[in-house]
PDB file of C-alpha atoms in Angstrom:
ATOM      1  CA  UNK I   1      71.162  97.527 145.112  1.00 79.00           C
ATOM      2  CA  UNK I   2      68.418  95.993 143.454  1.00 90.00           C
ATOM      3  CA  UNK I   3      68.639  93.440 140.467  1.00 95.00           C
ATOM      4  CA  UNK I   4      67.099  96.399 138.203  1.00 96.00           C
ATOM      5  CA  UNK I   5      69.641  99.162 139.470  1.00 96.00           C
ATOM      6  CA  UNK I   6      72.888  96.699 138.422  1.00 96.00           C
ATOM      7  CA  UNK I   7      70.921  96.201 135.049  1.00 97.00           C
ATOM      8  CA  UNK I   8      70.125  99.618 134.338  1.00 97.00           C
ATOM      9  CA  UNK I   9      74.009 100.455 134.906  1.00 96.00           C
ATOM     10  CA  UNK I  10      75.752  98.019 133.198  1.00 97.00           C
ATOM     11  CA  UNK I  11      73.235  99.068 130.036  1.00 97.00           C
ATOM     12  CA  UNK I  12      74.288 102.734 130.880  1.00 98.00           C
ATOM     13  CA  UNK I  13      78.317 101.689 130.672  1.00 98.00           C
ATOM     14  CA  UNK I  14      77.613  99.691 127.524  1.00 98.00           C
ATOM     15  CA  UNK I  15      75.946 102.550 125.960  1.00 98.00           C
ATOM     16  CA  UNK I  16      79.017 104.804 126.872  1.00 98.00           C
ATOM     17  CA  UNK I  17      81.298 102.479 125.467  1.00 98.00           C
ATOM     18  CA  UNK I  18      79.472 101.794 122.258  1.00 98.00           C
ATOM     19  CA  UNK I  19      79.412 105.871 122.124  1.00 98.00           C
ATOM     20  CA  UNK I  20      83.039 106.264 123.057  1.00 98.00           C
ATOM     21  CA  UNK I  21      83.769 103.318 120.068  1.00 98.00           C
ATOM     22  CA  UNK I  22      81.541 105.139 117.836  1.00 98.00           C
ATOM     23  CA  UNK I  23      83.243 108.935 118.162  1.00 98.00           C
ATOM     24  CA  UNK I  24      86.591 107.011 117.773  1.00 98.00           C
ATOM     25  CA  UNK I  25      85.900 105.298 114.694  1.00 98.00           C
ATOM     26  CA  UNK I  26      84.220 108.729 112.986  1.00 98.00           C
ATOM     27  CA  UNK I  27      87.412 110.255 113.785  1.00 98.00           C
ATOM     28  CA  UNK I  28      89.379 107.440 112.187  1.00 98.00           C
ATOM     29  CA  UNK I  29      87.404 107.509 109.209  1.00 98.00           C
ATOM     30  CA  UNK I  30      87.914 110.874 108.497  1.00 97.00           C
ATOM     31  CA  UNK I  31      91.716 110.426 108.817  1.00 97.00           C
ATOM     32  CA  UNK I  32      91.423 107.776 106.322  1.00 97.00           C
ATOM     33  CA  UNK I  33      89.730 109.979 103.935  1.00 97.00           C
ATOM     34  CA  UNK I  34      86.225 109.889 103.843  1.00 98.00           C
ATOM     35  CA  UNK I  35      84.192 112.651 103.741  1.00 97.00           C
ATOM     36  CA  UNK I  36      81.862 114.469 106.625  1.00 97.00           C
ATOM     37  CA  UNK I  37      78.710 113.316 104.967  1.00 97.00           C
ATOM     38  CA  UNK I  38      79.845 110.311 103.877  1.00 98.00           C
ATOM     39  CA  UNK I  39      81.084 109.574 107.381  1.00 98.00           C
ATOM     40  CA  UNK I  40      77.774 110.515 108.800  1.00 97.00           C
ATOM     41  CA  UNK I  41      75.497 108.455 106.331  1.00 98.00           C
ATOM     42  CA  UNK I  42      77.226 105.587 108.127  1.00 98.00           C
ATOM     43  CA  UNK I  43      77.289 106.745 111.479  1.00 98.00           C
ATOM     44  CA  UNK I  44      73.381 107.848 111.136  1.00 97.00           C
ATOM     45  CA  UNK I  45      74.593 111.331 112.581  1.00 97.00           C
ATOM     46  CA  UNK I  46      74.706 114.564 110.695  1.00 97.00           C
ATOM     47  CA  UNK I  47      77.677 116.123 109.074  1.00 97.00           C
ATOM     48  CA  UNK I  48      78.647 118.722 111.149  1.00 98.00           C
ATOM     49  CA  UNK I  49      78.327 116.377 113.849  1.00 98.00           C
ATOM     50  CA  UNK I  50      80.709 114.237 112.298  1.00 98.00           C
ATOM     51  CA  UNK I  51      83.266 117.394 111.849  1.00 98.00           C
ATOM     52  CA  UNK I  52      82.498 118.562 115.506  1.00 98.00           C
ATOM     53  CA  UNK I  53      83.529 114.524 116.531  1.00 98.00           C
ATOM     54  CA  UNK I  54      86.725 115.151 113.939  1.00 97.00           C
ATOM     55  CA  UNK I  55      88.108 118.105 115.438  1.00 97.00           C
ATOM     56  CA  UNK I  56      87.258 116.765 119.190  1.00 97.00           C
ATOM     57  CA  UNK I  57      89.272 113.520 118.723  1.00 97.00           C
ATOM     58  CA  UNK I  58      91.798 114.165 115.867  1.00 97.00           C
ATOM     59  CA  UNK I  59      92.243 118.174 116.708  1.00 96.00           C
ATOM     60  CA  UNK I  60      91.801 118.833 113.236  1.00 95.00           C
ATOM     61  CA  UNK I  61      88.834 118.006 110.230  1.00 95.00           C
ATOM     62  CA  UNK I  62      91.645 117.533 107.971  1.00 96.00           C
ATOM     63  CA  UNK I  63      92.718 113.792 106.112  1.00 96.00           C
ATOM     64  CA  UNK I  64      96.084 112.512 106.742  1.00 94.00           C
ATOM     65  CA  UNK I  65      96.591 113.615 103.458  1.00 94.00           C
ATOM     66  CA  UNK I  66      95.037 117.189 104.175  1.00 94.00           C
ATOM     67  CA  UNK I  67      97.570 117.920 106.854  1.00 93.00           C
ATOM     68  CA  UNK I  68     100.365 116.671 104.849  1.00 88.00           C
ATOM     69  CA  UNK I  69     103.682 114.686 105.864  1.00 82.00           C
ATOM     70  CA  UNK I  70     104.032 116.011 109.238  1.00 69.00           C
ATOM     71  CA  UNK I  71     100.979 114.353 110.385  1.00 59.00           C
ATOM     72  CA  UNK I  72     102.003 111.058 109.606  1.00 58.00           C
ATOM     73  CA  UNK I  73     105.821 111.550 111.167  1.00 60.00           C
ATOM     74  CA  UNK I  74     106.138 109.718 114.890  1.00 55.00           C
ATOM     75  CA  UNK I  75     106.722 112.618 117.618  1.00 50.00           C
ATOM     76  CA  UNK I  76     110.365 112.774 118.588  1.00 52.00           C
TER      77      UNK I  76
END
């Protein structure tokens, strides 16, 4: 494997990271409160992008306080 190869793919697992990182925090954001295109002003991505990242991670575009108290009770 050359010296550009090992490079190129640690840059490529960094990136995937970052983007994992990124999805995570748009989702936690959301849960927090903020809204899609506030959320998305930050992340530089679009609103419905935002809601799509929402509803992938958190299985809802909801707030905490959208869904109520049963999303904030601990699973049994």
């Amino acid at each position: 494997m050359t010296d550009w190869e090992k490079q190129l793919g640690k840059r490529a697992a960094a990136v995937e990271r970052a983007k994992a990182a990124l999805n995570a925090d748009i989702a936690a954001a959301r849960l927090d409160g903020h809204s899609f295109r506030e959320i998305g002003g930050w992340a530089d991505v679009n609103h419905e992008r935002a809601r799509t990242i929402c509803i992938r991670i958190n299985g809802d575009s909801r707030t905490r306080e959208e869904q109520g108290p049963a999303a904030t009770e601990e699973p049994q």
